[in-house]
Tab-separated table of C-alpha atoms in Angstrom:
chain	number	residue	atom	x	y	z
A	84	MET	CA	242.564	-208.889	186.296
A	85	PRO	CA	240.806	-206.964	188.991
A	86	ASP	CA	238.288	-205.142	186.821
A	87	GLY	CA	237.365	-208.300	184.885
A	88	LYS	CA	238.723	-206.922	181.607
A	89	ILE	CA	241.535	-208.631	179.784
A	90	GLY	CA	242.785	-205.779	177.623
A	91	ALA	CA	243.100	-205.163	173.887
A	92	ARG	CA	246.161	-207.376	173.241
A	93	ALA	CA	244.591	-210.242	175.165
A	94	MET	CA	241.404	-209.850	173.137
A	95	GLU	CA	243.467	-210.170	169.938
A	96	LEU	CA	244.968	-213.402	171.268
A	97	LEU	CA	241.549	-214.662	172.312
A	98	ASP	CA	240.181	-213.921	168.830
A	99	GLN	CA	243.113	-215.876	167.367
A	100	LEU	CA	242.311	-218.780	169.672
A	101	ARG	CA	238.631	-218.738	168.716
A	102	LEU	CA	239.472	-218.738	165.008
A	103	THR	CA	242.025	-221.513	165.391
A	104	TYR	CA	239.671	-223.808	167.251
A	105	SER	CA	236.378	-222.618	165.704
A	106	VAL	CA	235.039	-221.530	169.078
A	107	GLY	CA	232.190	-219.062	169.341
A	108	GLU	CA	232.231	-216.168	171.726
A	109	PRO	CA	231.446	-217.301	175.265
A	110	GLU	CA	229.814	-214.920	177.692
A	111	GLU	CA	232.925	-215.034	179.866
A	112	VAL	CA	236.595	-215.754	179.255
A	113	HIS	CA	237.636	-219.022	180.940
A	114	GLU	CA	239.865	-218.469	183.969
A	115	THR	CA	242.667	-220.481	182.336
A	116	PHE	CA	242.901	-217.926	179.573
A	117	ARG	CA	242.504	-215.018	181.977
A	118	THR	CA	245.669	-216.312	183.654
A	119	LEU	CA	247.494	-216.886	180.362
A	120	PHE	CA	246.548	-213.462	179.091
A	121	ARG	CA	248.467	-211.829	181.907
A	122	HIS	CA	251.577	-212.812	179.939
A	123	HIS	CA	251.009	-212.025	176.273
A	124	ASP	CA	254.272	-213.487	174.970
A	125	ALA	CA	253.652	-216.774	176.781
A	126	THR	CA	250.098	-216.854	175.472
A	127	GLN	CA	251.295	-216.266	171.913
A	128	ALA	CA	253.816	-219.113	172.229
A	129	TYR	CA	251.125	-221.374	173.731
A	130	LEU	CA	248.777	-220.629	170.837
A	131	GLU	CA	251.476	-221.167	168.216
A	132	LEU	CA	252.427	-224.528	169.718
A	133	GLY	CA	248.778	-225.520	169.985
A	134	VAL	CA	248.115	-224.630	166.369
A	135	LEU	CA	251.158	-226.565	165.162
A	136	PHE	CA	250.240	-229.589	167.243
A	137	THR	CA	246.540	-229.735	166.457
A	138	ALA	CA	246.968	-228.947	162.768
A	139	ASN	CA	249.713	-231.546	162.260
A	140	PRO	CA	248.302	-234.504	160.331
A	141	ALA	CA	251.179	-236.801	161.397
A	142	LEU	CA	249.217	-237.901	164.474
A	143	ALA	CA	245.632	-239.081	164.466
A	144	ALA	CA	243.198	-237.178	166.708
A	145	ARG	CA	243.002	-240.164	169.076
A	146	ASP	CA	246.779	-240.257	169.452
A	147	LYS	CA	246.936	-236.497	170.043
A	148	GLU	CA	244.382	-236.810	172.811
A	149	LEU	CA	246.303	-239.724	174.360
A	150	LEU	CA	249.402	-237.542	174.392
A	151	ILE	CA	247.604	-234.513	175.824
A	152	LEU	CA	245.812	-236.531	178.494
A	153	ARG	CA	248.892	-238.450	179.604
A	154	THR	CA	250.869	-235.217	179.813
A	155	ALA	CA	248.063	-233.528	181.759
A	156	TRP	CA	247.946	-236.487	184.163
A	157	LEU	CA	251.699	-236.530	184.721
A	158	CYS	CA	251.807	-232.753	185.230
A	159	GLY	CA	248.866	-232.744	187.608
A	160	ALA	CA	246.938	-230.376	185.324
A	161	PRO	CA	243.261	-230.857	186.214
A	162	ILE	CA	241.939	-228.173	183.876
A	163	ALA	CA	243.699	-229.650	180.830
A	164	TRP	CA	242.643	-233.145	181.948
A	165	GLY	CA	239.027	-232.114	182.353
A	166	GLU	CA	238.912	-230.300	179.031
A	167	HIS	CA	240.468	-233.164	177.102
A	168	VAL	CA	238.636	-236.186	178.531
A	169	GLY	CA	235.622	-235.218	176.423
A	170	ASN	CA	237.818	-234.465	173.420
A	171	GLY	CA	239.456	-237.867	173.827
A	172	LYS	CA	236.119	-239.640	173.916
A	173	ASN	CA	235.086	-237.748	170.779
A	174	ALA	CA	238.318	-238.963	169.166
A	175	GLY	CA	237.543	-242.599	170.019
A	176	LEU	CA	239.027	-243.134	173.470
A	177	THR	CA	237.073	-245.386	175.787
A	178	ASP	CA	236.649	-245.056	179.534
A	179	ALA	CA	239.104	-247.966	179.857
A	180	ASP	CA	241.674	-246.104	177.715
A	181	ILE	CA	241.341	-243.025	179.895
A	182	GLU	CA	241.740	-245.085	183.060
A	183	ARG	CA	244.858	-246.743	181.583
A	184	LEU	CA	246.349	-243.293	180.997
A	185	THR	CA	246.423	-242.770	184.743
A	186	LEU	CA	248.338	-246.044	185.191
A	187	GLY	CA	250.936	-245.596	182.462
A	188	SER	CA	252.405	-247.622	179.638
A	189	ALA	CA	252.838	-250.764	181.741
A	190	ALA	CA	249.064	-251.044	182.292
A	191	ALA	CA	247.368	-254.030	180.697
A	192	GLY	CA	245.341	-253.433	177.572
A	193	TRP	CA	247.518	-251.151	175.476
A	194	SER	CA	248.079	-252.079	171.851
A	195	GLU	CA	251.533	-252.157	170.283
A	196	ASP	CA	250.866	-248.672	168.894
């Protein structure tokens, strides 16, 4: 967005994101969301999926982060990877777990789960 503004609809989506994830107002909107906000329908779908996934109690936080990190690794998504390494550690992942994610399910050290 050339003028640095993201527009009214994008601000609504950003407010929804902040409420969903209990995030305060940053001084600037992260470039990932600036890109997403260029396509409001895609952003809405992204937020809806994120809310469903993160709010679903069927998976423990650690397992959710394993899933997110492995997907980010396989997709070559460095921003998602970087954002979720810290989240994974907060959810109980170790440095060894995170390294194993880059190697896949055949790597030594995984539990049966």
